[in-house]
DNA sequence: CCCTGATTCGC
DNA sequence: GCGAATCAGG
């Protein structure tokens, strides 16, 4: 007898068929023959002995190509951010916000942008001080930062 | 989460 | 051709 793994000999194939027709699960068949479950299923598929289960639901004629990331999915941070926040928005947000009007808490008035600069409590802590947008406590640029349109998730599987 | 079968694809 | 990886349903 060959010491090498005989893979699928006629004996194993017979056992495979017998067990399959007996109604045993692939798990049982695999355990009995001594191979992995996928090996059994793969062999059955090759022999066209599948019980035609998912074939009906899997629409064999119009199989979804399923772009399978066989290894990795290298995505640039930029692309993800652009997708999440919206391409047009990122440009506006990342644009330069005038900080020439920075002022302290005392100097803030109703028309001054109250966006905090630096960390609260720091010696140089101050506010943006730019002209605030109508009905908003921040200037245009900082209003955009405050209103992040971040609500994109949970959209999988059609 | 576990299980199952079925398909895909690298070897 | 084989089977691990993967997918999809239960």
Short mmCIF file of C-alpha atoms (C1' of nucleotides) in Angstrom, two decimals:
data_model
loop_
_atom_site.label_atom_id
_atom_site.label_comp_id
_atom_site.label_asym_id
_atom_site.label_seq_id
_atom_site.Cartn_x
_atom_site.Cartn_y
_atom_site.Cartn_z
CA UNK A 1 0.00 0.00 0.00
CA UNK A 2 1.26 3.41 -0.88
CA UNK A 3 2.34 5.46 2.04
CA UNK A 4 1.51 8.66 0.28
CA UNK A 5 -1.94 10.06 0.73
CA UNK A 6 -3.99 8.29 -1.90
CA UNK A 7 -6.34 11.24 -1.93
CA UNK A 8 -9.48 9.99 -3.60
CA UNK A 9 -9.32 6.31 -4.27
CA UNK A 10 -12.26 4.33 -5.60
CA UNK A 11 -12.88 3.09 -2.08
CA UNK A 12 -13.17 6.57 -0.68
CA UNK A 13 -15.34 7.66 -3.53
CA UNK A 14 -17.60 4.69 -2.95
CA UNK A 15 -17.80 5.52 0.72
CA UNK A 16 -18.48 9.07 -0.24
CA UNK A 17 -21.38 8.10 -2.47
CA UNK A 18 -22.76 5.58 0.00
CA UNK A 19 -22.74 8.01 2.86
CA UNK A 20 -24.03 10.79 0.75
CA UNK A 21 -26.96 8.72 -0.46
CA UNK A 22 -27.50 7.54 3.08
CA UNK A 23 -28.26 11.11 3.94
CA UNK A 24 -25.25 11.70 6.13
CA UNK A 25 -23.99 15.22 6.49
CA UNK A 26 -20.76 16.21 4.89
CA UNK A 27 -19.29 16.55 8.35
CA UNK A 28 -20.00 12.90 9.09
CA UNK A 29 -18.76 11.74 5.75
CA UNK A 30 -15.56 13.69 6.14
CA UNK A 31 -15.00 12.32 9.63
CA UNK A 32 -15.61 8.77 8.49
CA UNK A 33 -13.40 8.91 5.44
CA UNK A 34 -10.75 10.89 7.18
CA UNK A 35 -10.66 14.08 5.18
CA UNK A 36 -11.79 17.60 5.75
CA UNK A 37 -15.37 18.64 5.27
CA UNK A 38 -14.48 20.90 2.39
CA UNK A 39 -12.70 18.06 0.70
CA UNK A 40 -15.88 16.04 0.76
CA UNK A 41 -17.99 18.90 -0.46
CA UNK A 42 -15.49 19.77 -3.12
CA UNK A 43 -15.43 16.19 -4.36
CA UNK A 44 -19.21 15.99 -4.35
CA UNK A 45 -19.43 19.18 -6.31
CA UNK A 46 -16.99 17.86 -8.85
CA UNK A 47 -19.06 14.71 -9.19
CA UNK A 48 -22.20 16.75 -9.60
CA UNK A 49 -23.65 15.07 -6.58
CA UNK A 50 -24.71 18.22 -4.85
CA UNK A 51 -28.19 18.22 -3.47
CA UNK A 52 -28.82 21.38 -5.38
CA UNK A 53 -29.55 23.46 -2.38
CA UNK A 54 -28.30 26.94 -2.83
CA UNK A 55 -28.14 26.59 -6.55
CA UNK A 56 -31.71 27.75 -6.73
CA UNK A 57 -31.14 30.71 -4.50
CA UNK A 58 -27.66 31.42 -5.68
CA UNK A 59 -28.80 32.21 -9.25
CA UNK A 60 -26.05 30.22 -10.97
CA UNK A 61 -26.53 32.05 -14.24
CA UNK A 62 -26.00 35.49 -12.83
CA UNK A 63 -23.44 34.92 -10.13
CA UNK A 64 -22.36 38.06 -8.43
CA UNK A 65 -18.72 38.46 -9.36
CA UNK A 66 -18.09 39.34 -5.74
CA UNK A 67 -14.96 41.46 -5.78
CA UNK A 68 -13.05 39.33 -3.34
CA UNK A 69 -10.15 41.02 -1.62
CA UNK A 70 -7.99 37.93 -1.72
CA UNK A 71 -5.35 39.49 0.42
CA UNK A 72 -5.86 42.99 1.57
CA UNK A 73 -7.86 46.10 0.91
CA UNK A 74 -5.42 48.96 0.64
CA UNK A 75 -7.52 52.06 0.89
CA UNK A 76 -6.11 55.50 1.18
CA UNK A 77 -7.25 57.49 4.15
CA UNK A 78 -8.01 60.30 1.83
CA UNK A 79 -10.46 58.21 -0.14
CA UNK A 80 -12.28 57.06 2.95
CA UNK A 81 -12.49 60.52 4.39
CA UNK A 82 -13.67 61.89 1.09
CA UNK A 83 -16.33 59.20 0.93
CA UNK A 84 -17.49 59.78 4.47
CA UNK A 85 -17.52 63.52 4.56
CA UNK A 86 -18.25 64.15 0.95
CA UNK A 87 -15.68 65.19 -1.55
CA UNK A 88 -16.83 68.79 -1.92
CA UNK A 89 -16.98 69.34 1.78
CA UNK A 90 -13.45 68.39 2.60
CA UNK A 91 -12.05 71.10 0.41
CA UNK A 92 -14.07 73.77 2.18
CA UNK A 93 -13.31 72.51 5.64
CA UNK A 94 -9.63 72.14 5.12
CA UNK A 95 -9.51 75.61 3.70
CA UNK A 96 -7.69 78.30 5.67
CA UNK A 97 -9.75 79.85 8.40
CA UNK A 98 -8.79 83.37 9.23
CA UNK A 99 -7.33 83.50 12.70
CA UNK A 100 -6.26 87.10 12.62
CA UNK A 101 -9.20 88.11 14.80
CA UNK A 102 -8.49 85.86 17.70
CA UNK A 103 -9.78 87.27 20.94
CA UNK A 104 -10.10 86.37 24.56
CA UNK A 105 -13.28 85.44 26.38
CA UNK A 106 -13.73 89.02 27.51
CA UNK A 107 -13.64 90.36 24.02
CA UNK A 108 -16.16 87.97 22.62
CA UNK A 109 -19.41 89.53 21.53
CA UNK A 110 -22.56 88.33 19.81
CA UNK A 111 -20.99 88.52 16.41
CA UNK A 112 -17.77 86.79 17.24
CA UNK A 113 -17.06 83.20 16.42
CA UNK A 114 -16.73 81.31 19.67
CA UNK A 115 -14.65 78.49 18.33
CA UNK A 116 -12.04 77.67 20.95
CA UNK A 117 -8.44 78.03 19.97
CA UNK A 118 -5.86 75.99 21.79
CA UNK A 119 -6.83 74.03 24.86
CA UNK A 120 -9.12 75.46 27.53
CA UNK A 121 -7.12 76.58 30.52
CA UNK A 122 -4.00 77.19 28.51
CA UNK A 123 -2.37 80.56 28.86
CA UNK A 124 -2.83 81.37 25.22
CA UNK A 125 -6.38 80.08 25.13
CA UNK A 126 -8.62 82.27 23.05
CA UNK A 127 -11.41 82.18 20.52
CA UNK A 128 -11.64 82.49 16.79
CA UNK A 129 -13.26 85.92 16.89
CA UNK A 130 -14.21 85.99 13.24
CA UNK A 131 -17.57 87.30 12.14
CA UNK A 132 -20.08 84.65 13.16
CA UNK A 133 -22.52 83.39 10.61
CA UNK A 134 -26.17 84.29 10.96
CA UNK A 135 -27.87 82.52 13.84
CA UNK A 136 -24.76 80.56 14.61
CA UNK A 137 -22.12 80.92 17.25
CA UNK A 138 -19.33 80.18 14.80
CA UNK A 139 -17.97 81.65 11.66
CA UNK A 140 -18.61 79.89 8.38
CA UNK A 141 -15.52 77.81 8.50
CA UNK A 142 -15.98 76.65 12.06
CA UNK A 143 -19.69 76.10 11.57
CA UNK A 144 -18.79 73.51 9.03
CA UNK A 145 -16.49 71.83 11.49
CA UNK A 146 -19.24 71.85 14.09
CA UNK A 147 -21.79 70.36 11.74
CA UNK A 148 -20.04 67.31 10.56
CA UNK A 149 -22.21 65.36 8.16
CA UNK A 150 -20.85 62.17 9.57
CA UNK A 151 -23.63 59.65 9.26
CA UNK A 152 -22.52 56.95 6.97
CA UNK A 153 -22.63 53.37 8.18
CA UNK A 154 -24.69 50.25 8.21
CA UNK A 155 -25.22 49.86 4.52
CA UNK A 156 -24.25 46.32 3.72
CA UNK A 157 -25.82 43.45 1.93
CA UNK A 158 -28.58 44.21 -0.46
"C1'" DC B 1 -22.09 32.32 18.22
"C1'" DC B 2 -22.53 27.80 16.22
"C1'" DC B 3 -23.64 24.87 12.42
"C1'" DT B 4 -24.49 23.55 7.48
"C1'" DG B 5 -23.65 23.11 2.21
"C1'" DA B 6 -21.81 25.49 -2.04
"C1'" DT B 7 -18.71 28.17 -4.78
"C1'" DT B 8 -14.29 30.21 -5.91
"C1'" DC B 9 -9.67 30.04 -6.82
"C1'" DG B 10 -4.62 29.07 -5.79
"C1'" DC B 11 -1.85 25.28 -5.91
"C1'" DG C 1 -8.13 17.56 -9.63
"C1'" DC C 2 -7.73 18.81 -4.96
"C1'" DG C 3 -8.95 21.48 -0.96
"C1'" DA C 4 -8.52 25.83 1.95
"C1'" DA C 5 -10.74 30.01 1.95
"C1'" DT C 6 -14.77 32.12 1.53
"C1'" DC C 7 -19.58 32.98 1.15
"C1'" DA C 8 -24.35 32.37 2.35
"C1'" DG C 9 -28.36 30.33 4.70
"C1'" DG C 10 -30.20 28.33 9.12
#
